[in-house]
Coordinates of C-alpha atoms in Angstrom, one line a residue:
M92 CA 61.5 12.7 46.8
S93 CA 61.9 15.9 44.9
K94 CA 58.7 17.3 46.3
E95 CA 59.8 16.6 49.9
Q96 CA 63.1 18.3 49.4
E97 CA 61.5 21.4 48.0
H98 CA 59.1 21.6 50.9
S99 CA 61.9 21.4 53.5
Q100 CA 63.9 24.2 51.8
E101 CA 60.9 26.5 51.9
H102 CA 60.7 26.3 55.8
A103 CA 64.5 26.7 56.5
S104 CA 65.5 29.4 59.1
L105 CA 67.2 32.7 58.1
I106 CA 69.8 32.4 60.9
K107 CA 72.1 29.7 59.7
T108 CA 75.3 30.5 61.7
P109 CA 76.0 31.3 65.4
Q110 CA 77.4 34.8 64.3
Q111 CA 74.1 35.7 62.8
L112 CA 72.3 34.7 65.9
I113 CA 74.5 36.9 68.1
V114 CA 74.0 39.9 65.8
T115 CA 70.3 39.4 65.8
V116 CA 70.1 39.3 69.6
V117 CA 72.2 42.5 70.0
L118 CA 70.2 44.4 67.4
S119 CA 66.9 43.4 69.1
F120 CA 68.1 45.3 72.2
V121 CA 70.0 48.2 70.6
I122 CA 67.4 49.3 68.0
P123 CA 64.5 49.7 70.5
I124 CA 66.8 51.8 72.8
I125 CA 67.8 54.1 70.0
I126 CA 64.2 54.6 68.9
I127 CA 63.2 55.4 72.5
L128 CA 66.0 58.0 72.8
M129 CA 65.1 59.7 69.6
L130 CA 61.5 60.0 70.7
V131 CA 62.5 61.5 74.0
N132 CA 64.8 64.0 72.3
M133 CA 62.1 65.0 69.9
V134 CA 59.6 65.6 72.7
V135 CA 62.1 67.6 74.8
S136 CA 63.4 69.7 72.0
Q137 CA 60.0 71.0 70.9
G138 CA 60.3 74.0 73.4
R139 CA 63.9 74.9 72.5
S140 CA 64.8 77.7 70.1
G141 CA 67.3 77.2 67.3
A142 CA 71.0 76.9 68.0
G143 CA 72.7 80.2 68.7
S144 CA 69.4 82.2 68.9
N145 CA 70.0 82.9 72.7
A146 CA 73.1 84.9 71.8
L147 CA 70.9 87.4 69.9
T148 CA 68.7 88.5 72.8
P149 CA 69.1 92.1 74.0
D150 CA 70.5 91.1 77.4
A151 CA 73.2 88.9 75.7
I152 CA 74.1 91.7 73.3
N153 CA 74.4 94.3 76.1
K154 CA 76.7 92.0 78.0
R155 CA 79.0 91.5 75.0
I156 CA 79.3 95.2 74.2
A157 CA 79.6 96.4 77.8
P158 CA 83.0 98.0 78.7
V159 CA 85.5 95.9 80.5
A160 CA 86.0 98.5 83.3
G161 CA 83.1 100.4 84.8
F162 CA 83.3 104.2 85.4
D163 CA 81.3 106.9 87.1
F164 CA 81.1 110.6 86.2
V165 CA 82.3 112.7 89.1
D166 CA 82.0 116.5 89.4
I167 CA 85.5 117.6 90.3
T168 CA 84.2 121.1 91.2
A169 CA 81.9 119.7 93.9
P170 CA 83.2 119.8 97.5
K171 CA 84.8 116.5 98.7
V172 CA 82.6 114.4 100.9
F173 CA 84.7 112.7 103.6
K174 CA 83.8 109.2 104.8
T175 CA 83.0 108.8 108.5
G176 CA 85.1 106.7 110.7
E177 CA 82.5 103.9 110.7
Q178 CA 82.4 103.9 106.9
V179 CA 86.2 103.7 106.6
F180 CA 86.2 100.9 109.2
A181 CA 83.5 99.0 107.3
S182 CA 85.3 99.3 104.0
V183 CA 88.9 98.8 105.0
C184 CA 89.6 98.0 108.6
T185 CA 86.9 95.4 109.4
S186 CA 88.8 92.6 107.5
C187 CA 91.4 92.4 110.3
H188 CA 90.1 94.5 113.3
A189 CA 86.7 92.8 113.4
A190 CA 88.2 89.3 114.2
G191 CA 91.7 90.2 115.4
V192 CA 93.4 88.8 112.3
A193 CA 97.3 88.8 112.2
G194 CA 97.6 90.3 115.7
A195 CA 95.3 93.3 114.9
P196 CA 93.5 94.6 118.1
K197 CA 89.9 93.5 117.9
V198 CA 87.4 96.4 118.0
G199 CA 85.6 96.2 121.3
D200 CA 88.5 94.5 123.1
N201 CA 89.3 97.1 125.7
A202 CA 92.3 95.1 127.0
A203 CA 93.9 94.9 123.6
W204 CA 93.4 98.6 122.9
A205 CA 94.3 99.9 126.3
P206 CA 98.2 100.0 125.7
R207 CA 97.7 101.6 122.3
I208 CA 95.3 104.3 123.6
K209 CA 97.8 105.0 126.3
E210 CA 100.6 105.6 123.7
G211 CA 98.4 108.5 122.4
Y212 CA 96.6 109.6 119.3
E213 CA 99.7 110.6 117.4
A214 CA 101.3 107.2 117.8
M215 CA 98.2 105.4 116.6
M216 CA 97.9 107.8 113.6
N217 CA 101.6 107.1 112.8
I218 CA 100.9 103.3 112.6
A219 CA 97.6 103.8 110.7
L220 CA 99.2 106.1 108.0
H221 CA 102.5 104.2 107.6
G222 CA 101.5 100.6 108.4
K223 CA 103.0 98.1 110.9
G224 CA 103.7 94.4 110.6
A225 CA 101.0 92.8 108.3
M226 CA 99.0 96.0 108.1
P227 CA 99.8 98.2 105.0
A228 CA 99.8 102.0 105.0
K229 CA 96.3 103.4 105.3
G230 CA 95.0 99.9 105.6
G231 CA 95.8 99.2 101.9
N232 CA 93.7 102.1 100.5
P233 CA 96.0 105.0 99.5
S234 CA 93.0 107.0 98.2
L235 CA 91.8 107.7 101.8
S236 CA 92.8 111.1 103.2
D237 CA 94.6 111.6 106.5
Y238 CA 91.4 113.0 107.9
E239 CA 89.4 109.9 107.0
I240 CA 92.1 107.7 108.5
A241 CA 92.0 109.8 111.7
R242 CA 88.3 109.4 111.9
A243 CA 88.6 105.6 111.6
V244 CA 91.3 105.5 114.3
V245 CA 89.1 107.6 116.7
F246 CA 86.1 105.4 115.9
M247 CA 87.9 102.1 116.7
A248 CA 89.6 103.5 119.8
N249 CA 86.4 104.9 121.2
K250 CA 84.6 101.6 120.5
S251 CA 87.3 99.9 122.6
G252 CA 87.3 102.0 125.8
G253 CA 88.9 105.2 124.5
N254 CA 87.5 108.7 124.8
L255 CA 89.2 110.6 122.0
P256 CA 87.7 113.8 120.5
E257 CA 86.5 113.8 116.9
P258 CA 89.3 115.0 114.6
A259 CA 89.0 118.6 113.3
A260 CA 87.9 118.8 109.6
P261 CA 90.6 120.0 107.2
A262 CA 90.3 123.6 105.9
P263 CA 88.6 123.8 102.5
E264 CA 90.7 124.4 99.5
G265 CA 89.2 127.9 99.1
G266 CA 90.2 128.8 102.7
G267 CA 92.8 131.3 101.5
Q268 CA 90.3 133.3 99.6
A269 CA 87.8 133.2 102.5
A270 CA 90.5 134.4 104.8
G271 CA 91.5 137.1 102.4
A272 CA 87.9 138.4 102.4
A273 CA 88.1 139.3 106.0
P274 CA 90.1 142.5 105.6
Q275 CA 87.6 143.7 103.0
G276 CA 84.8 143.1 105.5
G277 CA 86.9 144.8 108.1
A278 CA 87.5 147.7 105.8
Q279 CA 83.8 148.0 105.2
A280 CA 83.1 147.8 108.9
A281 CA 85.6 150.5 109.7
P282 CA 83.7 153.4 108.3
A283 CA 80.6 152.3 110.2
G284 CA 82.6 152.2 113.4
A285 CA 84.2 155.6 112.6
Q286 CA 80.8 157.1 112.0
T287 CA 79.6 155.7 115.3
A288 CA 82.6 157.0 117.1
Q289 CA 82.0 160.4 115.5
A290 CA 78.4 160.3 116.5
Q291 CA 79.4 159.6 120.1
Q292 CA 82.1 162.3 120.1
A293 CA 79.8 164.9 118.4
P294 CA 78.5 166.3 121.7
G295 CA 82.0 166.6 123.1
Q296 CA 83.2 168.3 120.0
A297 CA 80.3 170.7 120.1
S298 CA 81.2 171.6 123.7
T299 CA 84.9 171.9 122.8
Q300 CA 84.1 174.2 119.9
A301 CA 81.9 176.3 122.2
G302 CA 84.7 176.5 124.7
A303 CA 87.1 177.4 122.0
A304 CA 85.0 180.3 120.9
Q305 CA 85.2 181.7 124.5
T306 CA 88.9 180.8 125.0
P307 CA 91.5 183.1 123.4
P308 CA 93.5 181.5 120.5
A309 CA 96.5 179.4 121.6
A310 CA 100.1 180.4 120.8
P311 CA 101.4 179.5 117.4
G312 CA 103.9 177.1 118.9
N313 CA 101.3 175.1 120.8
A314 CA 99.1 174.9 117.7
A315 CA 101.9 173.5 115.6
A316 CA 102.7 170.9 118.3
A317 CA 99.0 169.9 118.6
A318 CA 98.8 169.5 114.8
A319 CA 102.1 167.4 114.7
A320 CA 100.9 165.0 117.5
P321 CA 98.1 163.3 115.4
A322 CA 100.4 163.2 112.4
Q323 CA 103.0 161.3 114.4
Q324 CA 100.5 158.9 116.0
A325 CA 98.9 158.0 112.7
P326 CA 101.9 156.4 111.0
S327 CA 102.8 154.4 114.1
A328 CA 99.2 153.1 114.3
Q329 CA 99.3 152.2 110.6
A330 CA 102.6 150.4 111.0
A331 CA 101.5 148.4 114.0
A332 CA 98.4 147.1 112.2
P333 CA 100.2 145.5 109.3
A334 CA 102.9 144.1 111.7
A335 CA 100.3 142.4 113.8
A336 CA 98.5 140.9 110.8
P337 CA 101.4 138.8 109.5
A338 CA 102.2 137.6 113.0
A339 CA 98.7 136.4 113.5
Q340 CA 98.7 134.7 110.0
A341 CA 102.1 133.0 110.8
A342 CA 100.8 131.6 114.0
V343 CA 97.7 130.0 112.4
N344 CA 99.1 129.1 109.0
P345 CA 97.3 125.8 108.2
A346 CA 100.1 124.6 105.9
G347 CA 102.4 124.0 108.9
E348 CA 99.9 121.9 110.7
K349 CA 99.1 119.9 107.6
L350 CA 102.8 119.2 106.8
Y351 CA 103.4 118.1 110.4
K352 CA 100.5 115.7 110.5
S353 CA 101.4 114.2 107.2
T354 CA 105.2 113.9 107.5
C355 CA 106.9 115.4 110.6
F356 CA 104.8 113.6 113.2
A357 CA 106.3 110.3 112.3
C358 CA 109.4 111.2 114.4
H359 CA 108.5 114.3 116.4
S360 CA 105.3 112.8 117.9
T361 CA 107.3 110.2 119.9
G362 CA 110.8 111.6 119.8
V363 CA 112.2 108.9 117.4
A364 CA 115.9 109.0 116.7
G365 CA 116.5 112.0 119.0
A366 CA 114.0 114.3 117.3
P367 CA 112.6 116.9 119.7
K368 CA 109.2 115.6 120.8
F369 CA 106.2 117.7 119.8
G370 CA 105.1 120.0 122.7
D371 CA 108.3 119.2 124.8
K372 CA 109.4 122.7 125.8
S373 CA 112.8 121.5 127.3
A374 CA 113.6 119.5 124.2
W375 CA 112.9 122.4 121.9
D376 CA 114.5 125.2 123.9
K377 CA 118.0 124.7 122.5
Y378 CA 116.7 124.7 119.0
I379 CA 114.5 127.8 119.5
Q380 CA 117.6 129.7 120.8
T381 CA 119.4 129.1 117.5
G382 CA 116.6 131.1 115.7
E383 CA 113.9 130.3 113.2
D384 CA 116.2 130.6 110.1
A385 CA 118.7 128.1 111.5
M386 CA 115.9 125.6 112.3
V387 CA 114.4 126.0 108.8
K388 CA 117.8 125.4 107.2
V389 CA 118.3 122.2 109.2
A390 CA 114.8 121.0 108.2
I391 CA 115.5 121.7 104.5
T392 CA 119.0 120.1 104.4
G393 CA 118.4 117.4 106.9
K394 CA 120.4 116.3 109.9
G395 CA 121.3 112.9 111.4
A396 CA 118.4 110.5 110.8
M397 CA 116.1 113.2 109.4
P398 CA 116.2 113.3 105.6
P399 CA 116.0 116.7 103.7
K400 CA 112.6 118.3 104.2
G401 CA 111.7 115.5 106.5
G402 CA 111.1 113.3 103.5
A403 CA 108.5 115.6 101.9
A404 CA 110.4 116.4 98.7
N405 CA 107.6 118.4 97.2
A406 CA 107.3 120.8 100.2
S407 CA 108.3 124.4 99.6
E408 CA 110.4 126.5 101.9
D409 CA 107.3 128.4 103.1
D410 CA 105.7 125.0 104.0
I411 CA 108.8 124.0 105.9
R412 CA 108.9 127.3 107.7
A413 CA 105.2 127.0 108.6
A414 CA 105.8 123.5 110.0
V415 CA 108.7 124.7 112.1
R416 CA 106.6 127.6 113.5
Y417 CA 103.7 125.2 114.2
M418 CA 106.0 122.9 116.3
V419 CA 107.8 125.8 118.0
N420 CA 104.5 127.4 119.0
A421 CA 103.4 124.1 120.5
A422 CA 106.5 124.0 122.6
K423 CA 106.2 127.5 124.0

């Protein structure tokens, strides 16, 4: 009996309880899965670099040390290159005027643009510069100049049935020096003209001198009068030339036109709030009769709905006077 008992104990199972059976079954599934995953991870990770090594590549380093805001070097002495109307439209206006967003007239829609073109160029410029409804001033880009905005307005209007002329380019900043060089050129040209005149008069002078040799001398009184006549004519001619020059400069002073197109046209282009309309002779007549000084004083101090200096606080008295002259000349 002892030998049979010993033999039966040698062949007894290792799983003696239900809990051990459950654990064994679970491990038989989990362990193979873990081994398979480890093998896959080992095969895939053979081509990978060490952790964090990608952060040390030249491209990654350049991205980390790059400045937050980019910048470009610009030569401030170089002449300003103005954008064309098409370029301004593509960069600013196209977001609304290409699809007619927020009531904006769609470019190419002649019916939508017809009433605006009928109002005139000045009215369209006023809206473009100061904004209207959902459209901000200058389309939301204050860095654009008035000339560039004018180009964009003309571009869109002409694409939509209009026939507006291209706006005149603004005078260069060195225009005053260029204009001042004209008298020097004129002074240099004067001697040449004088020499030509002398050369043309030379035959006449020779004949006059020949005649004088045959003619008896004139009376002393006549000689004195003849000598005094050129002396009297010379100062008057010299006084007339300087007087004409300031008048011509005052009529074409570009500061007046610039101030009008940037500030004054907002009211005077359409006659808003009783302002005399630009070019309306009958509306300007009563103001012209008061004299230029009185009109300049009103423009500086303001009157009614017009603020002092028309809202251009930085404008000088000379600029205000030039703008008044510009509007008065347009009404004559």
